[in-house]
PDB file of C-alpha atoms in Angstrom:
ATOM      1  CA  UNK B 824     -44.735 -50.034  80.207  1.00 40.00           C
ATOM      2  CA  UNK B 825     -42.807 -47.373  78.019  1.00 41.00           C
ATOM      3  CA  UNK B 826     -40.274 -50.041  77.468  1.00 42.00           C
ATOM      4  CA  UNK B 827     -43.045 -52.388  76.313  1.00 34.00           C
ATOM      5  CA  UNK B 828     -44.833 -49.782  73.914  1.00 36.00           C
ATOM      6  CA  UNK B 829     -41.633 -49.422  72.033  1.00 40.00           C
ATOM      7  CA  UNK B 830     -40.892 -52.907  71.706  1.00 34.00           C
ATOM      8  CA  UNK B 831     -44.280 -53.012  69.982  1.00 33.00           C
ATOM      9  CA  UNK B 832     -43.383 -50.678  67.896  1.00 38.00           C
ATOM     10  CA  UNK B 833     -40.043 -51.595  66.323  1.00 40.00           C
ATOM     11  CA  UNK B 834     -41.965 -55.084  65.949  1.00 32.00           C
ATOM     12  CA  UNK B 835     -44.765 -52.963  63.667  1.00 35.00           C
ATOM     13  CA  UNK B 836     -41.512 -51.531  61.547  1.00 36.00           C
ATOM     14  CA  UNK B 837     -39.731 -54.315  61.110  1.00 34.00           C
ATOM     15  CA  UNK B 838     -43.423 -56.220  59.971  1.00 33.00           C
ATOM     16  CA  UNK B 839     -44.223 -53.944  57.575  1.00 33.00           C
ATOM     17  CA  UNK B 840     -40.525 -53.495  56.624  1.00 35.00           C
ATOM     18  CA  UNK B 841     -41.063 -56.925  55.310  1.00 35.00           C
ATOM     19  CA  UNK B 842     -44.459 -56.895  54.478  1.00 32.00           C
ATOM     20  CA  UNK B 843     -43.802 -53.807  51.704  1.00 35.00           C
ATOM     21  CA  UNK B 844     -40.290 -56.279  50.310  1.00 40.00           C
ATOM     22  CA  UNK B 845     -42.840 -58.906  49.841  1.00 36.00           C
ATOM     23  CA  UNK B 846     -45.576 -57.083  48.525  1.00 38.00           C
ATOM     24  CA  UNK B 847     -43.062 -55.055  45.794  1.00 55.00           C
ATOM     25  CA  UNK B 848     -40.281 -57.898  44.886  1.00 83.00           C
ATOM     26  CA  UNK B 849     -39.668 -58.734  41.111  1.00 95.00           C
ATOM     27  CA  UNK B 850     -37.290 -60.738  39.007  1.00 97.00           C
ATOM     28  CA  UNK B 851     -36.421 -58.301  37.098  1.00 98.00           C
ATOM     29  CA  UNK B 852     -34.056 -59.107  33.576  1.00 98.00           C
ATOM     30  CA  UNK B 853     -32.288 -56.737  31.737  1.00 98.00           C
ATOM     31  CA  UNK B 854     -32.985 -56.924  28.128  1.00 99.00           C
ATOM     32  CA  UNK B 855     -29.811 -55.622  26.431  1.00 98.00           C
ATOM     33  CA  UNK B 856     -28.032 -55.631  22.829  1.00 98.00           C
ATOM     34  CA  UNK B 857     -29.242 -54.428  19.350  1.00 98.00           C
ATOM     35  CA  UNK B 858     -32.049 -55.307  16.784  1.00 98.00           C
ATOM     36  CA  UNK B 859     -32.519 -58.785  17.323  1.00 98.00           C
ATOM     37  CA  UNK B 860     -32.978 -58.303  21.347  1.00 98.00           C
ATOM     38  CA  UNK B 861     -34.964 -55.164  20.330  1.00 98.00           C
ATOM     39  CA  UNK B 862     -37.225 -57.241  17.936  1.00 98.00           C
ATOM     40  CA  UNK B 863     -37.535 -57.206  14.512  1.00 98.00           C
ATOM     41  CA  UNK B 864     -39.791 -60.294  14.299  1.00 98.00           C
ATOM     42  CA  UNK B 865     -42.762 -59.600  11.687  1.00 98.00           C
ATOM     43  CA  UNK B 866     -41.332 -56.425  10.611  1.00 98.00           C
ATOM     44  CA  UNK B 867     -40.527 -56.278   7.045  1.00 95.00           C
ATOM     45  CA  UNK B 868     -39.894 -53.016   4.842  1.00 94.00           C
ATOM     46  CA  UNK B 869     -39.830 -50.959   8.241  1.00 95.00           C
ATOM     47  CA  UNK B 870     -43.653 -52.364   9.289  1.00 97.00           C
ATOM     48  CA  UNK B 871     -44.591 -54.506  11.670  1.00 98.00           C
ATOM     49  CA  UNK B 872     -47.145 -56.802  10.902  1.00 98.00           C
ATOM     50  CA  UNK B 873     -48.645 -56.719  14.347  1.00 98.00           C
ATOM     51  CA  UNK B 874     -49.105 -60.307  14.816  1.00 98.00           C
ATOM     52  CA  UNK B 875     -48.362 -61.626  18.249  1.00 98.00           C
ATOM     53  CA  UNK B 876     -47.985 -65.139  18.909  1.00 98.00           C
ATOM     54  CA  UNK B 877     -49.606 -67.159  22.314  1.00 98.00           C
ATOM     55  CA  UNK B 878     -46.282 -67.952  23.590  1.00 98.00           C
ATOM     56  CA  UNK B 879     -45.182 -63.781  23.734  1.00 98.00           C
ATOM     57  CA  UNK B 880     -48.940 -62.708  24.763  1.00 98.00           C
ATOM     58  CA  UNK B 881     -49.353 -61.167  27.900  1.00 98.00           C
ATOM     59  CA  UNK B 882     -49.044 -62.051  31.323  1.00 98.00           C
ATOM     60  CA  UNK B 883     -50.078 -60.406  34.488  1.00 97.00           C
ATOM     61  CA  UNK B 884     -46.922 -61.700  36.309  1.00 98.00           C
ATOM     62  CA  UNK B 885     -45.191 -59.863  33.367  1.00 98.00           C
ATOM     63  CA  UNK B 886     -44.393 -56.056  33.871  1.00 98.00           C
ATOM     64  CA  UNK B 887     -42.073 -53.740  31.620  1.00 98.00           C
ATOM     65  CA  UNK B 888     -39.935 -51.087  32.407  1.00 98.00           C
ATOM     66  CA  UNK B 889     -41.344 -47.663  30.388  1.00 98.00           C
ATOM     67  CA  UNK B 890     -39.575 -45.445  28.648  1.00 98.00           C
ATOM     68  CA  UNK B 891     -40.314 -43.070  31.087  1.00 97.00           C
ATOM     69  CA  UNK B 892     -39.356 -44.960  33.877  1.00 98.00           C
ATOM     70  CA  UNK B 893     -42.757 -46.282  34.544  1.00 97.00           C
ATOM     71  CA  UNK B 894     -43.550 -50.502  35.069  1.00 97.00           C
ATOM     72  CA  UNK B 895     -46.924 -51.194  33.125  1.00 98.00           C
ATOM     73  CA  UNK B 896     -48.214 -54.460  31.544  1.00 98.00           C
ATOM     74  CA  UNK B 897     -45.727 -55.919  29.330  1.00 98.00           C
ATOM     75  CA  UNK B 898     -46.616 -56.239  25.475  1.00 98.00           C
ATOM     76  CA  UNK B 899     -44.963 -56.637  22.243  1.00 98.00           C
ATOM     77  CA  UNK B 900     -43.152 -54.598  21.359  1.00 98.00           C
ATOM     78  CA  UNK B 901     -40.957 -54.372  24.970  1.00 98.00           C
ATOM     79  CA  UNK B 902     -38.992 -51.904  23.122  1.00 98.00           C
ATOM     80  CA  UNK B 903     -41.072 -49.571  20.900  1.00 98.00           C
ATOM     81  CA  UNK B 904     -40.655 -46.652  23.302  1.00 98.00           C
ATOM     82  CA  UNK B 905     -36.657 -47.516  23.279  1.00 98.00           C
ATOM     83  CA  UNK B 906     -35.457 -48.444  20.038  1.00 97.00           C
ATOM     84  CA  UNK B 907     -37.719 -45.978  18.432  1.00 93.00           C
ATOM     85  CA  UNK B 908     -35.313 -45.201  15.235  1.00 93.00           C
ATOM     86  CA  UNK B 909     -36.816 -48.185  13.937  1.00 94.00           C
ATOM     87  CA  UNK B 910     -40.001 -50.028  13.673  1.00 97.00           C
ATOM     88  CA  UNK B 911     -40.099 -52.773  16.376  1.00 98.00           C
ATOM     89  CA  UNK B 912     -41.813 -56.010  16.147  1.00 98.00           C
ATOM     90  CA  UNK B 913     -41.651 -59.057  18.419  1.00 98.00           C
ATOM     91  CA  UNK B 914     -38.405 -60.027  20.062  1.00 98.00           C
ATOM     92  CA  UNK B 915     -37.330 -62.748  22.464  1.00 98.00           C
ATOM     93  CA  UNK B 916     -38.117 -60.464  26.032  1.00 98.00           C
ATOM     94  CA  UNK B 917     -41.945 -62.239  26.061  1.00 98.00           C
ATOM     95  CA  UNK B 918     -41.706 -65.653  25.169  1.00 98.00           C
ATOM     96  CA  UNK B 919     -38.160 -66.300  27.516  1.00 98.00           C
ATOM     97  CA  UNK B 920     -40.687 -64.377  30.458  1.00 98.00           C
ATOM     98  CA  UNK B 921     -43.721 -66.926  29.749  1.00 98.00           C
ATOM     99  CA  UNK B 922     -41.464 -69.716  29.310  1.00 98.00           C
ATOM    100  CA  UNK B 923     -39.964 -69.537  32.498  1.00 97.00           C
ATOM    101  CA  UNK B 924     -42.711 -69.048  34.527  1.00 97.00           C
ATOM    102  CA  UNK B 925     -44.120 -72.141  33.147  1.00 96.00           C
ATOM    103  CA  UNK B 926     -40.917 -73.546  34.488  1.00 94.00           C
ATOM    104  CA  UNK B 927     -41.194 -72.322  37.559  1.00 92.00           C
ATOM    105  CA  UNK B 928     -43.885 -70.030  38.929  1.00 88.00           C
ATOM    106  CA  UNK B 929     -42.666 -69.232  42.210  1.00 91.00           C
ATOM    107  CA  UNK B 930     -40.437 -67.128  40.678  1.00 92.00           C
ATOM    108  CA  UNK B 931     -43.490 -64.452  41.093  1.00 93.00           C
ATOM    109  CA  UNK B 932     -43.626 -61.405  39.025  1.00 97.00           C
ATOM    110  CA  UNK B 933     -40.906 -60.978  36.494  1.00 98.00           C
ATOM    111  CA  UNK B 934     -40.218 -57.453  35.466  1.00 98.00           C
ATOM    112  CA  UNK B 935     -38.538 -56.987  32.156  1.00 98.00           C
ATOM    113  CA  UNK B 936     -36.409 -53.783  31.802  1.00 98.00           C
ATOM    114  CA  UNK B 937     -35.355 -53.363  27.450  1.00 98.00           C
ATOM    115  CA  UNK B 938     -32.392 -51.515  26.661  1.00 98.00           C
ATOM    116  CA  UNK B 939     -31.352 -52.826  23.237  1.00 98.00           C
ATOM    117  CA  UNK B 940     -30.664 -50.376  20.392  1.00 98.00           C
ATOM    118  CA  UNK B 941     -30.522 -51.369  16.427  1.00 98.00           C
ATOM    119  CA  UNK B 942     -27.621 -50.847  14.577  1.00 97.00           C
ATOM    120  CA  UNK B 943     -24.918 -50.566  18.251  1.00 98.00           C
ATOM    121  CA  UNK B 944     -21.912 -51.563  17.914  1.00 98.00           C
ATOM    122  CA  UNK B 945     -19.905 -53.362  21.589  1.00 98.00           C
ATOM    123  CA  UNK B 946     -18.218 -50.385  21.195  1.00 98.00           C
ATOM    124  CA  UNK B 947     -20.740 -47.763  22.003  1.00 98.00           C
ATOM    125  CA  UNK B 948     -21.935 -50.049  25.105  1.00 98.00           C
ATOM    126  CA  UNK B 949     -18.300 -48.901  26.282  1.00 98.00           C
ATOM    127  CA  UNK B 950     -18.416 -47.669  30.497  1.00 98.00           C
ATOM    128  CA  UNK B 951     -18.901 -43.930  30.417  1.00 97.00           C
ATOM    129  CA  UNK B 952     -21.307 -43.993  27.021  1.00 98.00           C
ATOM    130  CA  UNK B 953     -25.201 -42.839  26.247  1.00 98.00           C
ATOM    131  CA  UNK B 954     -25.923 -46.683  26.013  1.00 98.00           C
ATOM    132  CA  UNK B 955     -23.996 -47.767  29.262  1.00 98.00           C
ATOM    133  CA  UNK B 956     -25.148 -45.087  31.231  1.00 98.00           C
ATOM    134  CA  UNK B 957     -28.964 -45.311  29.818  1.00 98.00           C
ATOM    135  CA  UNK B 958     -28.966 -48.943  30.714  1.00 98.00           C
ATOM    136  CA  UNK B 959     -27.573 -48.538  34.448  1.00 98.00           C
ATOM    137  CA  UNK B 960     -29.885 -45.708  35.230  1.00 98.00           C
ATOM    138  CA  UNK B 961     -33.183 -47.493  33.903  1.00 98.00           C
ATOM    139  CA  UNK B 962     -31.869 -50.602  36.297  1.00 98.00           C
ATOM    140  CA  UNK B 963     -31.670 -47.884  39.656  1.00 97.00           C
ATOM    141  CA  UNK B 964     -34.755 -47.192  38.386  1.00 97.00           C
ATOM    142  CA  UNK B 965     -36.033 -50.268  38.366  1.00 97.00           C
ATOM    143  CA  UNK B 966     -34.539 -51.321  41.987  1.00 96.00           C
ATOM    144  CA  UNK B 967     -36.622 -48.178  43.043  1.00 94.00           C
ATOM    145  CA  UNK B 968     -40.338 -50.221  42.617  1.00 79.00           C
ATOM    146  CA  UNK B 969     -38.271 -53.160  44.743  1.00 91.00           C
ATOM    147  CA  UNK B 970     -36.994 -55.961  43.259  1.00 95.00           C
ATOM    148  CA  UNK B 971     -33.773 -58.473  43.207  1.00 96.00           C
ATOM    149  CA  UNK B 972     -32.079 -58.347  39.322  1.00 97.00           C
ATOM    150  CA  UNK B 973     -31.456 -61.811  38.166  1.00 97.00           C
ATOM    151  CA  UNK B 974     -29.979 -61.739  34.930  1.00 98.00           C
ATOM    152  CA  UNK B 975     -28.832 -60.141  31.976  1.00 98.00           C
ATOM    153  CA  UNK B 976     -29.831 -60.814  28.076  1.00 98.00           C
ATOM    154  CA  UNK B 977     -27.682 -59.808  25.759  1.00 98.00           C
ATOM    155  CA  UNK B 978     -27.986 -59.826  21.854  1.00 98.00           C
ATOM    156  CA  UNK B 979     -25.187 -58.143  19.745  1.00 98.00           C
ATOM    157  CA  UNK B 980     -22.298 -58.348  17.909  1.00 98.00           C
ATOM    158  CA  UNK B 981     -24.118 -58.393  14.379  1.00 98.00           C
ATOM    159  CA  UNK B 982     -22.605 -54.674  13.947  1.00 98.00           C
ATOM    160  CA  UNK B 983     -19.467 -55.577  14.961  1.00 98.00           C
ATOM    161  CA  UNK B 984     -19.177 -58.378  11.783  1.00 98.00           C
ATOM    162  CA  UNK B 985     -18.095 -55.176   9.201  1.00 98.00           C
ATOM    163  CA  UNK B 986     -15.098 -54.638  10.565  1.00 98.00           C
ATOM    164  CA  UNK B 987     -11.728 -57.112  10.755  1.00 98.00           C
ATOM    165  CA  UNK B 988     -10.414 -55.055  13.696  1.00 98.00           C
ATOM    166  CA  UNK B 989     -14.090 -55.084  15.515  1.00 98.00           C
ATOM    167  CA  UNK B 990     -14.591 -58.922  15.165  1.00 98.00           C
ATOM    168  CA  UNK B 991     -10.767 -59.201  16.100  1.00 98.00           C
ATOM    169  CA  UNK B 992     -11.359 -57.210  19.404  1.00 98.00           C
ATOM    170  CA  UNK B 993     -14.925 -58.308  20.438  1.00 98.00           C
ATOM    171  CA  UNK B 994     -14.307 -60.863  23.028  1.00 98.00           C
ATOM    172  CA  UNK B 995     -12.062 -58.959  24.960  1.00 98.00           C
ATOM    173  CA  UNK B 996     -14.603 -55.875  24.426  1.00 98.00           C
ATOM    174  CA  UNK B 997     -17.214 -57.950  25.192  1.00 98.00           C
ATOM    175  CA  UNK B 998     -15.546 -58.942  28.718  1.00 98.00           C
ATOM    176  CA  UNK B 999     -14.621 -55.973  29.819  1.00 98.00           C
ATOM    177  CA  UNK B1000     -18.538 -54.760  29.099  1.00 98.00           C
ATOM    178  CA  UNK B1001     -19.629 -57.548  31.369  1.00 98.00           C
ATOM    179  CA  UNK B1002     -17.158 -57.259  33.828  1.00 98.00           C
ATOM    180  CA  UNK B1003     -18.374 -52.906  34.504  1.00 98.00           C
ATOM    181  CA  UNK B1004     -21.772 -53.981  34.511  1.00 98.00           C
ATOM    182  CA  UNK B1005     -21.334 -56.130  37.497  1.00 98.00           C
ATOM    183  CA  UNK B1006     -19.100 -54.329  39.144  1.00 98.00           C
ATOM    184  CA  UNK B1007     -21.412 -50.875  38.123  1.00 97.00           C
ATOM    185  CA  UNK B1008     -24.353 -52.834  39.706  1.00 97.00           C
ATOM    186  CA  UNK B1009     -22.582 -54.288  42.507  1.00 97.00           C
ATOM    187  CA  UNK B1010     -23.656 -57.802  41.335  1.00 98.00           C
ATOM    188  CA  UNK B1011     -20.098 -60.017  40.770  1.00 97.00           C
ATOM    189  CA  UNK B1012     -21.498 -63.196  39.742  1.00 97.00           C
ATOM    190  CA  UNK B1013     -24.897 -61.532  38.105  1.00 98.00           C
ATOM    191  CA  UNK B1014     -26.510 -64.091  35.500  1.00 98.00           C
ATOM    192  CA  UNK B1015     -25.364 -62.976  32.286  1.00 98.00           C
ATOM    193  CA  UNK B1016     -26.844 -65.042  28.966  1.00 98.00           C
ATOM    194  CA  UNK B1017     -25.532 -64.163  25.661  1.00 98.00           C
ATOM    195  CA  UNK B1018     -27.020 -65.313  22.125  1.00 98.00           C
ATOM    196  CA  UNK B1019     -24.530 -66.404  19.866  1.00 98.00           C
ATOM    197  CA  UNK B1020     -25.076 -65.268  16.823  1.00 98.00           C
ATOM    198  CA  UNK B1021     -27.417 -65.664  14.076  1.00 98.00           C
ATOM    199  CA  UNK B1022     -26.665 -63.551  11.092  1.00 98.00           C
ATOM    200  CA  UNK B1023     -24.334 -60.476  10.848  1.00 98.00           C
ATOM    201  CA  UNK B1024     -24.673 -57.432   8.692  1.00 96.00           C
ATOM    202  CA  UNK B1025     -20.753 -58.037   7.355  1.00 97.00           C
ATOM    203  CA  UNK B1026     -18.403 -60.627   6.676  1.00 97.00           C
ATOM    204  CA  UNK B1027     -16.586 -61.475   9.875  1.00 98.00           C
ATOM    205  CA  UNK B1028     -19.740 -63.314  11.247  1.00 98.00           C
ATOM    206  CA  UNK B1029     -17.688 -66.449  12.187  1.00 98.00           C
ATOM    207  CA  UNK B1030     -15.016 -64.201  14.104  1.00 98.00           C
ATOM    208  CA  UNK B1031     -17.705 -62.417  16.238  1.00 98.00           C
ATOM    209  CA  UNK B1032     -19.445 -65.772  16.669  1.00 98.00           C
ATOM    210  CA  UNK B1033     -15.676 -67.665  17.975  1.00 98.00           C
ATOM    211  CA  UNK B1034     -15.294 -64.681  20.044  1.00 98.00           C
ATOM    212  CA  UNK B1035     -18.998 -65.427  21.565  1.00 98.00           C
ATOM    213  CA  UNK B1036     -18.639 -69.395  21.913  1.00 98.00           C
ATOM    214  CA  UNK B1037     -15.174 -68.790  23.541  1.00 97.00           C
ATOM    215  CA  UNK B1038     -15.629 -66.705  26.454  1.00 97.00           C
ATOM    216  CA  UNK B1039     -15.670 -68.192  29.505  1.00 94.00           C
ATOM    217  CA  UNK B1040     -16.510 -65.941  32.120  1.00 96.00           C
ATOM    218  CA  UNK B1041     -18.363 -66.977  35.428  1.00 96.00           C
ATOM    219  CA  UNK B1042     -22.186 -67.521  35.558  1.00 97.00           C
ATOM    220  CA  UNK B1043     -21.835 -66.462  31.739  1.00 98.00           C
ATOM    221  CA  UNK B1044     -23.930 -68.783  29.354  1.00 97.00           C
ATOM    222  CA  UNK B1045     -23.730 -68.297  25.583  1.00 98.00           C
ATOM    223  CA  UNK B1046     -26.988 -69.922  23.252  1.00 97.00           C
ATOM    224  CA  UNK B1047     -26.243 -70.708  19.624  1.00 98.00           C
ATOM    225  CA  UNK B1048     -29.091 -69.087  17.727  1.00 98.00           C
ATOM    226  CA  UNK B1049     -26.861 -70.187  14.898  1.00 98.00           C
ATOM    227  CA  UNK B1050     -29.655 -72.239  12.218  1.00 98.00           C
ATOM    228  CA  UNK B1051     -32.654 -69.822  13.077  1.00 98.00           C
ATOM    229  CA  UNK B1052     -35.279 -68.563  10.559  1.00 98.00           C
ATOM    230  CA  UNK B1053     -34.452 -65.113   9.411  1.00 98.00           C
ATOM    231  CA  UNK B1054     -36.993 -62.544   7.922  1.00 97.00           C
ATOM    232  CA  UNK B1055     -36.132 -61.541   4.275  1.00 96.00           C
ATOM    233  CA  UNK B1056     -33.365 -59.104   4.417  1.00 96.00           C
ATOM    234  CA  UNK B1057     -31.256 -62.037   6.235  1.00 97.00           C
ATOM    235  CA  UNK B1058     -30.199 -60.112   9.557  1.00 97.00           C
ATOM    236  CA  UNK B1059     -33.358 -60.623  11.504  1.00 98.00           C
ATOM    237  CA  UNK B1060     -35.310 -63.375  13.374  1.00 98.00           C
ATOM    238  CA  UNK B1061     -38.571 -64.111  12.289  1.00 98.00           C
ATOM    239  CA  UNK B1062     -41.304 -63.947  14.714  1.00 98.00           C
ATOM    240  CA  UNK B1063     -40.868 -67.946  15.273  1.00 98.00           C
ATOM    241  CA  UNK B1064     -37.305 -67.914  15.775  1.00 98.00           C
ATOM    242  CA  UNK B1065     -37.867 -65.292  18.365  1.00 98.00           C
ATOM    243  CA  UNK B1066     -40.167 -67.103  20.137  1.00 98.00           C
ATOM    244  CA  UNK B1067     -37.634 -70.113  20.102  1.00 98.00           C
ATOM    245  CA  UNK B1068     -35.117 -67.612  21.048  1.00 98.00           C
ATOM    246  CA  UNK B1069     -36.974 -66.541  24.027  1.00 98.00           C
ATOM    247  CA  UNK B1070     -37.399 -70.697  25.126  1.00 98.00           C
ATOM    248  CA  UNK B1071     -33.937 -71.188  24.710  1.00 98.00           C
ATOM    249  CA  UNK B1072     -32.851 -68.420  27.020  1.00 98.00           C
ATOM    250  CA  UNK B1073     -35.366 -69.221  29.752  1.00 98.00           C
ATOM    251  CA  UNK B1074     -34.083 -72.916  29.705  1.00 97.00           C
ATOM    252  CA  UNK B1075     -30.354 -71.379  30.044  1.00 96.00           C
ATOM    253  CA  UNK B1076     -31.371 -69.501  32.744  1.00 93.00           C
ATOM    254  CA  UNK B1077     -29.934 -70.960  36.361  1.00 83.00           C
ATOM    255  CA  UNK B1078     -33.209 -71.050  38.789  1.00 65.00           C
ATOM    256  CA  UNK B1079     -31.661 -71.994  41.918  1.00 47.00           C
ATOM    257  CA  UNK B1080     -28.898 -69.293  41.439  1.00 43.00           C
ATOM    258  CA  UNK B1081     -28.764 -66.832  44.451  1.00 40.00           C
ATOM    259  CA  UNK B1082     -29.331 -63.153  43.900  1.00 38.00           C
ATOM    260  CA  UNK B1083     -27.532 -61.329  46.776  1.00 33.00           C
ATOM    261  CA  UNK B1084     -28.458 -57.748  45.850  1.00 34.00           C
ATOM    262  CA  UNK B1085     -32.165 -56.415  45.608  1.00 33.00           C
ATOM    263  CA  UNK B1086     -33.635 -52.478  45.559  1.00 36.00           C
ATOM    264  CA  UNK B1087     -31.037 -50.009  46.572  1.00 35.00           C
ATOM    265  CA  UNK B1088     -34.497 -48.876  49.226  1.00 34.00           C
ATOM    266  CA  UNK B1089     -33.967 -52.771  50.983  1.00 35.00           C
ATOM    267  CA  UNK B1090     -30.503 -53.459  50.465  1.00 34.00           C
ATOM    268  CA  UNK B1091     -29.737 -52.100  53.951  1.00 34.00           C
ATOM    269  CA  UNK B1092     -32.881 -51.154  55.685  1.00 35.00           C
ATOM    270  CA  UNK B1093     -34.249 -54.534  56.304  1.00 35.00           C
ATOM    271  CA  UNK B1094     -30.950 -55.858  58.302  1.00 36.00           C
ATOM    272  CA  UNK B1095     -30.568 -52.578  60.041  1.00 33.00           C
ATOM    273  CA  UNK B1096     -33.923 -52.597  61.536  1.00 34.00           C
ATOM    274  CA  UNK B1097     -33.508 -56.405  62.195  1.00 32.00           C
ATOM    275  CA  UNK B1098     -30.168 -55.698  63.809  1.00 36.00           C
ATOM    276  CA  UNK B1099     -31.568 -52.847  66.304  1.00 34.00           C
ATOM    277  CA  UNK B1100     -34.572 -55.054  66.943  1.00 35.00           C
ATOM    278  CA  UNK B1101     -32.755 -57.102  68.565  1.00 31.00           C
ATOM    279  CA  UNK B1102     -30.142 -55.353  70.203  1.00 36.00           C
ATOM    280  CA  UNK B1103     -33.485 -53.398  71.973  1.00 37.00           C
ATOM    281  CA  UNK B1104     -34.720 -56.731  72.794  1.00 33.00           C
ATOM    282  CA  UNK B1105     -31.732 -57.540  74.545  1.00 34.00           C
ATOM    283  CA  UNK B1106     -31.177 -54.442  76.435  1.00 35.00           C
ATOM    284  CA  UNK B1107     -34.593 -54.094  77.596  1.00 36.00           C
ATOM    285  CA  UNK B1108     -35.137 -58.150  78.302  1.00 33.00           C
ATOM    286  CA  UNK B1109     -31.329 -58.418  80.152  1.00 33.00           C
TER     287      UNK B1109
END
C-alpha cells in the first residue's frame, strides 16, 4: 500500500512538472544591436510621432521583457525603458512577432526580450562589457518565467562605418560576438539573424556591409535592408521600412529548427524526475 501511495505521488510531480512547462513556455527572441533594432521609426528631431501601424499593434501572444525584469504586454516602443538616451519610436521587434505568428501560430506565446542601444559600437558588445553582460542577464531572466530562446536579432554596425580600422575588423568582431553568446548561453547552433545594413553614420558603409554579407557562420542568416526608406536625417528606418524589416526577419526565421535548451528551472528537473519515475517503477513493479 505504502509502495502504491508513493507511486501516486511521483506520478502527481512529474504531472504537474509538466503541466507548469506547458502552462509557462515562450519563444522568446532576443532583440539586440543599436538604433535601428531600438527603433527610431516616426521619430524625427528627438520626438516620436506616436503613430503605430496594424502590423506592430499588439498581440496577446506577444509579451516583452521590462526594464525591470518584468514580462508585460508588448507595445511600441519595445525599448523605451532600454534605450532611454534617446527618444524611441517603432522598430522591427512587433511587426517580425505578428508576422510570424501569422506564419505559424503554434508557435504559442512569443516573448520579446530588447537589448539594443543607439549609438554602440561591435566593440562595446565585447564578452566582459555593460552591454554583453546586460544582455545575458536580462536572457537568465527571462528563462526564469520558462521558456525555450529561439533566436537572436541583431541590428548594428552603423557605428562602426566612421572608422577604417572598425569596418576593417567587424566581421571577425562580429564572429567572435556571436560565437560568446552561444557558448555564454549554452546554445551552439542558436538562431542568429543579422540585418545587413541600411545606412551608416560614416563612410565605410560598404566595408561594414561586405563584412555582414560575408560571414558564414552556422544557423547565421544575414537580410539586406539595403534600399529601405530612411527618415530625414538618413540613418534611420522609417516606420514602413521597419515594419518591412520586421516581415523580412520573421520570413528568415527557420520554424522547424530545434531549440535544445529552455529555462535554466526545466533544463534538468523535468528528465530527473522522469528518470527516478521510472527507476521507482521498476524497483517496486520487479
Amino acid at each position: 500500500m505504502i509502495s502504491l501511495l508513493f507511486l501516486y505521488a511521483c506520478l502527481f510531480i512529474f504531472s504537474t512538472t509538466e503541466l507548469t512547462n506547458a502552462d509557462t513556455w515562450k519563444a522568446i527572441f532576443l532583440l539586440a544591436g543599436q538604433s535601428n533594432m531600438a527603433g527610431r521609426g516616426g521619430v524625427v528631431h528627438d520626438k516620436w510621432d506616436g503613430y503605430v501601424p496594424p502590423q506592430s499593434s499588439p498581440n496577446p501572444a506577444v509579451l516583452r521583457l521590462s526594464a525591470d525584469l518584468n514580462w508585460q504586454p508588448a507595445t511600441e516602443p519595445l525599448h523605451r525603458d532600454i534605450d532611454y538616451f534617446r527618444a524611441c519610436g517603432v522598430g522591427p521587434g512587433m511587426a517580425f512577432a505578428n508576422s510570424l505568428l501569422m506564419k505559424d501560430s503554434s508557435i504559442g506565446v512569443i516573448g520579446l526580450v530588447p537589448c539594443a542601444v543607439g549609438g554602440t559600437n561591435i566593440s562595446e558588445w565585447a564578452r566582459g562589457g555593460h552591454l554583453y553582460n546586460q544582455m545575458i542577464r536580462r536572457t537568465q531572466a527571462a528563462l526564469e518565467g520558462g521558456g525555450t530562446i529561439k533566436g537572436l536579432l541583431w541590428y548594428q554596425g552603423e557605428s562602426d562605418t566612421v572608422s577604417r580600422e572598425d569596418a576593417e575588423s567587424y566581421k571577425r568582431r562580429s564572429e567572435r560576438f556571436f560565437d560568446h553568446v552561444r557558448s555564454e548561453l549554452l546554445l551552439p547552433t542558436l538562431p542568429i539573424i543579422q540585418v545587413a545594413l541600411a545606412s551608416g553614420a560614416g563612410s565605410y558603409v560598404e566595408k561594414v556591409r561586405e563584412a555582414q554579407l560575408g560571414m558564414w557562420l552556422v544557423n547565421l542568416r544575414t537580410i539586406d535592408a539595403k534600399g529601405l526608406g530612411l527618415e530625414p536625417d538618413g540613418l534611420h528606418l522609417t516606420t514602413p521600412s521597419q515594419v518591412t524589416l520586421g516581415e523580412m526577419l520573421a520570413q528568415a526565421f527557420p520554424l522547424a529548427h530545434p531549440s535544445p535548451v529552455t529555462n535554466n528551472a526545466s533544463r534538468t528537473p523535468r528528465n530527473f524526475i522522469t528518470q527516478i519515475f521510472f527507476k521507482l517503477f521498476r524497483v517496486l513493479i520487479f
